[in-house]
PDB file of C-alpha atoms in Angstrom:
ATOM      1  CA  UNK M   1      -0.030  -0.032  -0.032  1.00  0.00           C
ATOM      2  CA  UNK M   2       0.976   3.570  -0.476  1.00  0.00           C
ATOM      3  CA  UNK M   3       0.691   6.848  -2.327  1.00  0.00           C
ATOM      4  CA  UNK M   4       0.334   7.210  -6.019  1.00  0.00           C
ATOM      5  CA  UNK M   5       0.057  10.369  -7.897  1.00  0.00           C
ATOM      6  CA  UNK M   6       0.101  12.186  -4.316  1.00  0.00           C
ATOM      7  CA  UNK M   7      -3.060  10.329  -3.311  1.00  0.00           C
ATOM      8  CA  UNK M   8      -3.389   7.540  -0.795  1.00  0.00           C
ATOM      9  CA  UNK M   9      -3.967   4.525  -3.131  1.00  0.00           C
ATOM     10  CA  UNK M  10      -4.330   1.780  -0.500  1.00  0.00           C
ATOM     11  CA  UNK M  11      -3.152  -1.190  -2.460  1.00  0.00           C
ATOM     12  CA  UNK M  12      -0.463  -0.725  -5.107  1.00  0.00           C
ATOM     13  CA  UNK M  13       0.411  -3.126  -7.818  1.00  0.00           C
ATOM     14  CA  UNK M  14      -1.488  -5.968  -9.576  1.00  0.00           C
ATOM     15  CA  UNK M  15      -0.503  -8.839  -7.298  1.00  0.00           C
ATOM     16  CA  UNK M  16       1.319 -10.827  -9.870  1.00  0.00           C
ATOM     17  CA  UNK M  17       4.554 -11.199  -8.110  1.00  0.00           C
ATOM     18  CA  UNK M  18       5.244 -13.918  -5.400  1.00  0.00           C
ATOM     19  CA  UNK M  19       8.345 -14.532  -3.547  1.00  0.00           C
ATOM     20  CA  UNK M  20       9.146 -18.231  -3.271  1.00  0.00           C
ATOM     21  CA  UNK M  21      12.681 -18.285  -1.522  1.00  0.00           C
ATOM     22  CA  UNK M  22      14.998 -16.132   0.515  1.00  0.00           C
ATOM     23  CA  UNK M  23      18.435 -17.784   0.792  1.00  0.00           C
ATOM     24  CA  UNK M  24      21.888 -16.750   1.798  1.00  0.00           C
ATOM     25  CA  UNK M  25      24.460 -16.063  -0.973  1.00  0.00           C
ATOM     26  CA  UNK M  26      26.972 -18.936  -0.784  1.00  0.00           C
ATOM     27  CA  UNK M  27      30.127 -16.961  -0.665  1.00  0.00           C
ATOM     28  CA  UNK M  28      28.610 -14.152   1.661  1.00  0.00           C
ATOM     29  CA  UNK M  29      26.418 -15.770   4.286  1.00  0.00           C
ATOM     30  CA  UNK M  30      25.293 -12.534   5.643  1.00  0.00           C
ATOM     31  CA  UNK M  31      23.854 -11.422   2.315  1.00  0.00           C
ATOM     32  CA  UNK M  32      20.532 -12.960   1.438  1.00  0.00           C
ATOM     33  CA  UNK M  33      18.925 -13.135  -2.102  1.00  0.00           C
ATOM     34  CA  UNK M  34      15.065 -13.377  -2.767  1.00  0.00           C
ATOM     35  CA  UNK M  35      13.645 -15.417  -5.702  1.00  0.00           C
ATOM     36  CA  UNK M  36      10.400 -14.193  -7.074  1.00  0.00           C
ATOM     37  CA  UNK M  37       8.121 -15.238  -9.753  1.00  0.00           C
ATOM     38  CA  UNK M  38       6.146 -12.810 -11.793  1.00  0.00           C
ATOM     39  CA  UNK M  39       3.000 -13.830 -13.547  1.00  0.00           C
ATOM     40  CA  UNK M  40       2.566 -17.068 -11.624  1.00  0.00           C
ATOM     41  CA  UNK M  41      -1.135 -16.445 -11.084  1.00  0.00           C
ATOM     42  CA  UNK M  42      -3.479 -14.709  -8.431  1.00  0.00           C
ATOM     43  CA  UNK M  43      -1.955 -13.952  -5.028  1.00  0.00           C
ATOM     44  CA  UNK M  44      -3.963 -12.843  -1.862  1.00  0.00           C
ATOM     45  CA  UNK M  45      -2.773  -9.159  -2.701  1.00  0.00           C
ATOM     46  CA  UNK M  46      -4.274  -9.126  -6.323  1.00  0.00           C
ATOM     47  CA  UNK M  47      -7.174  -6.822  -7.043  1.00  0.00           C
ATOM     48  CA  UNK M  48     -10.373  -8.408  -8.136  1.00  0.00           C
ATOM     49  CA  UNK M  49      -9.897  -7.109 -11.675  1.00  0.00           C
ATOM     50  CA  UNK M  50      -6.338  -8.232 -12.118  1.00  0.00           C
ATOM     51  CA  UNK M  51      -5.571 -11.489 -13.824  1.00  0.00           C
ATOM     52  CA  UNK M  52      -2.127 -11.555 -12.036  1.00  0.00           C
ATOM     53  CA  UNK M  53      -0.471 -12.886 -15.133  1.00  0.00           C
ATOM     54  CA  UNK M  54       2.685 -11.513 -16.947  1.00  0.00           C
ATOM     55  CA  UNK M  55       2.482 -10.588 -20.637  1.00  0.00           C
ATOM     56  CA  UNK M  56       5.093 -12.208 -22.770  1.00  0.00           C
ATOM     57  CA  UNK M  57       6.183  -9.263 -24.931  1.00  0.00           C
ATOM     58  CA  UNK M  58       6.710  -6.845 -21.965  1.00  0.00           C
ATOM     59  CA  UNK M  59       8.428  -9.575 -19.994  1.00  0.00           C
ATOM     60  CA  UNK M  60      10.916 -10.267 -22.790  1.00  0.00           C
ATOM     61  CA  UNK M  61      11.947  -6.523 -22.503  1.00  0.00           C
ATOM     62  CA  UNK M  62      12.224  -6.857 -18.766  1.00  0.00           C
ATOM     63  CA  UNK M  63      14.235 -10.140 -19.035  1.00  0.00           C
ATOM     64  CA  UNK M  64      16.662  -8.482 -21.551  1.00  0.00           C
ATOM     65  CA  UNK M  65      17.111  -5.382 -19.532  1.00  0.00           C
ATOM     66  CA  UNK M  66      17.848  -7.197 -16.242  1.00  0.00           C
ATOM     67  CA  UNK M  67      21.322  -6.678 -15.074  1.00  0.00           C
ATOM     68  CA  UNK M  68      23.703  -9.165 -16.563  1.00  0.00           C
ATOM     69  CA  UNK M  69      21.139 -10.373 -19.140  1.00  0.00           C
ATOM     70  CA  UNK M  70      21.431  -7.461 -21.620  1.00  0.00           C
ATOM     71  CA  UNK M  71      22.130  -8.290 -25.228  1.00  0.00           C
ATOM     72  CA  UNK M  72      25.519  -9.512 -26.337  1.00  0.00           C
ATOM     73  CA  UNK M  73      25.488  -7.622 -29.476  1.00  0.00           C
ATOM     74  CA  UNK M  74      24.156  -4.029 -29.803  1.00  0.00           C
ATOM     75  CA  UNK M  75      22.386  -4.961 -33.049  1.00  0.00           C
ATOM     76  CA  UNK M  76      20.473  -7.913 -31.436  1.00  0.00           C
ATOM     77  CA  UNK M  77      17.964  -5.798 -29.406  1.00  0.00           C
ATOM     78  CA  UNK M  78      16.474  -2.375 -29.828  1.00  0.00           C
ATOM     79  CA  UNK M  79      16.503  -1.844 -25.946  1.00  0.00           C
ATOM     80  CA  UNK M  80      20.282  -2.824 -25.449  1.00  0.00           C
ATOM     81  CA  UNK M  81      21.722   0.771 -25.229  1.00  0.00           C
ATOM     82  CA  UNK M  82      18.926   1.806 -22.830  1.00  0.00           C
ATOM     83  CA  UNK M  83      19.488  -1.238 -20.764  1.00  0.00           C
ATOM     84  CA  UNK M  84      23.159  -0.857 -20.587  1.00  0.00           C
ATOM     85  CA  UNK M  85      22.914   2.835 -19.583  1.00  0.00           C
ATOM     86  CA  UNK M  86      20.264   2.016 -16.888  1.00  0.00           C
ATOM     87  CA  UNK M  87      22.201  -0.827 -15.421  1.00  0.00           C
ATOM     88  CA  UNK M  88      25.377   1.359 -15.311  1.00  0.00           C
ATOM     89  CA  UNK M  89      23.698   4.165 -13.617  1.00  0.00           C
ATOM     90  CA  UNK M  90      22.158   1.880 -10.955  1.00  0.00           C
ATOM     91  CA  UNK M  91      25.374   0.225 -10.370  1.00  0.00           C
ATOM     92  CA  UNK M  92      27.080   3.694  -9.959  1.00  0.00           C
ATOM     93  CA  UNK M  93      24.547   4.458  -7.372  1.00  0.00           C
ATOM     94  CA  UNK M  94      25.149   1.224  -5.420  1.00  0.00           C
ATOM     95  CA  UNK M  95      21.478   0.290  -6.056  1.00  0.00           C
ATOM     96  CA  UNK M  96      20.889  -3.394  -6.355  1.00  0.00           C
ATOM     97  CA  UNK M  97      18.952  -4.482  -9.536  1.00  0.00           C
ATOM     98  CA  UNK M  98      17.145  -7.592 -10.456  1.00  0.00           C
ATOM     99  CA  UNK M  99      18.736 -10.408 -12.350  1.00  0.00           C
ATOM    100  CA  UNK M 100      16.322 -12.318 -14.559  1.00  0.00           C
ATOM    101  CA  UNK M 101      17.107 -16.031 -14.507  1.00  0.00           C
ATOM    102  CA  UNK M 102      14.481 -17.564 -16.602  1.00  0.00           C
ATOM    103  CA  UNK M 103      11.470 -16.610 -18.823  1.00  0.00           C
ATOM    104  CA  UNK M 104       8.914 -19.372 -19.550  1.00  0.00           C
ATOM    105  CA  UNK M 105       6.322 -18.777 -22.243  1.00  0.00           C
ATOM    106  CA  UNK M 106       2.873 -20.141 -21.671  1.00  0.00           C
ATOM    107  CA  UNK M 107       1.273 -19.751 -25.154  1.00  0.00           C
ATOM    108  CA  UNK M 108      -1.860 -21.704 -24.259  1.00  0.00           C
ATOM    109  CA  UNK M 109      -2.739 -19.087 -21.591  1.00  0.00           C
ATOM    110  CA  UNK M 110      -3.948 -15.723 -22.932  1.00  0.00           C
ATOM    111  CA  UNK M 111      -4.045 -12.543 -21.043  1.00  0.00           C
ATOM    112  CA  UNK M 112      -6.802  -9.888 -21.971  1.00  0.00           C
ATOM    113  CA  UNK M 113      -5.338  -6.409 -22.568  1.00  0.00           C
ATOM    114  CA  UNK M 114      -6.437  -4.373 -25.681  1.00  0.00           C
ATOM    115  CA  UNK M 115      -6.459  -7.781 -27.180  1.00  0.00           C
ATOM    116  CA  UNK M 116      -5.442 -11.459 -26.359  1.00  0.00           C
ATOM    117  CA  UNK M 117      -1.691 -11.883 -25.621  1.00  0.00           C
ATOM    118  CA  UNK M 118       0.259 -14.960 -24.515  1.00  0.00           C
ATOM    119  CA  UNK M 119       1.268 -15.124 -20.754  1.00  0.00           C
ATOM    120  CA  UNK M 120       4.613 -16.043 -19.186  1.00  0.00           C
ATOM    121  CA  UNK M 121       6.347 -16.516 -15.968  1.00  0.00           C
ATOM    122  CA  UNK M 122       9.502 -14.479 -15.319  1.00  0.00           C
ATOM    123  CA  UNK M 123      11.947 -15.459 -12.538  1.00  0.00           C
ATOM    124  CA  UNK M 124      13.995 -12.838 -10.892  1.00  0.00           C
ATOM    125  CA  UNK M 125      16.500 -12.658  -8.118  1.00  0.00           C
ATOM    126  CA  UNK M 126      17.831  -9.736  -6.121  1.00  0.00           C
ATOM    127  CA  UNK M 127      18.793  -8.859  -2.462  1.00  0.00           C
ATOM    128  CA  UNK M 128      15.390  -7.154  -2.033  1.00  0.00           C
ATOM    129  CA  UNK M 129      12.265  -6.704  -4.080  1.00  0.00           C
ATOM    130  CA  UNK M 130      11.046  -3.538  -2.170  1.00  0.00           C
ATOM    131  CA  UNK M 131      10.242  -0.965  -4.841  1.00  0.00           C
ATOM    132  CA  UNK M 132      10.605   2.779  -4.484  1.00  0.00           C
ATOM    133  CA  UNK M 133       9.347   5.204  -7.195  1.00  0.00           C
ATOM    134  CA  UNK M 134       8.695   8.778  -7.828  1.00  0.00           C
ATOM    135  CA  UNK M 135       6.530  11.048 -10.040  1.00  0.00           C
ATOM    136  CA  UNK M 136       8.755  12.843 -12.472  1.00  0.00           C
ATOM    137  CA  UNK M 137       6.000  15.060 -13.780  1.00  0.00           C
ATOM    138  CA  UNK M 138       6.218  17.262 -10.566  1.00  0.00           C
ATOM    139  CA  UNK M 139       9.802  17.700 -11.318  1.00  0.00           C
ATOM    140  CA  UNK M 140       9.080  18.746 -15.039  1.00  0.00           C
ATOM    141  CA  UNK M 141       6.340  21.147 -13.969  1.00  0.00           C
ATOM    142  CA  UNK M 142       8.728  22.834 -11.401  1.00  0.00           C
ATOM    143  CA  UNK M 143      11.395  23.299 -14.056  1.00  0.00           C
ATOM    144  CA  UNK M 144       8.896  24.607 -16.705  1.00  0.00           C
ATOM    145  CA  UNK M 145       7.574  27.114 -14.156  1.00  0.00           C
ATOM    146  CA  UNK M 146      11.253  28.318 -13.392  1.00  0.00           C
ATOM    147  CA  UNK M 147      12.042  28.559 -17.189  1.00  0.00           C
ATOM    148  CA  UNK M 148       8.887  30.725 -17.588  1.00  0.00           C
ATOM    149  CA  UNK M 149       9.973  33.070 -14.699  1.00  0.00           C
ATOM    150  CA  UNK M 150      13.345  33.730 -16.444  1.00  0.00           C
TER     151      UNK M 150
END
């Protein structure tokens, strides 16, 4: 739960992520890693209208952009330059990022969006799946007002 667009939203997210394991890192016993499935189905936190399934095409992008899993060749993926820039920035800020370790297509299961799309399950691992976000539109409005005053 939390705030979204400066308003108390109660429940955030679509409830499609489920943590299945927290384990110590073999060479660093004081460091734990969390294994999480995205799109594995409904959880107790899923809103009634959410199918809690991951869509294949957006999950492919997420898989390719996960740290350590970006494309080996810049020409193999449109997102490659963006992914590398994002991962470099997060590493420089000492921010842990998610490693995607598997993507399983479920072509028989379809998710309704604007039209039917194949589902999948994405497996990720990271020290923590706690999410922080911000609303960049406030920043843009502030700078536009400052520019107008000059």
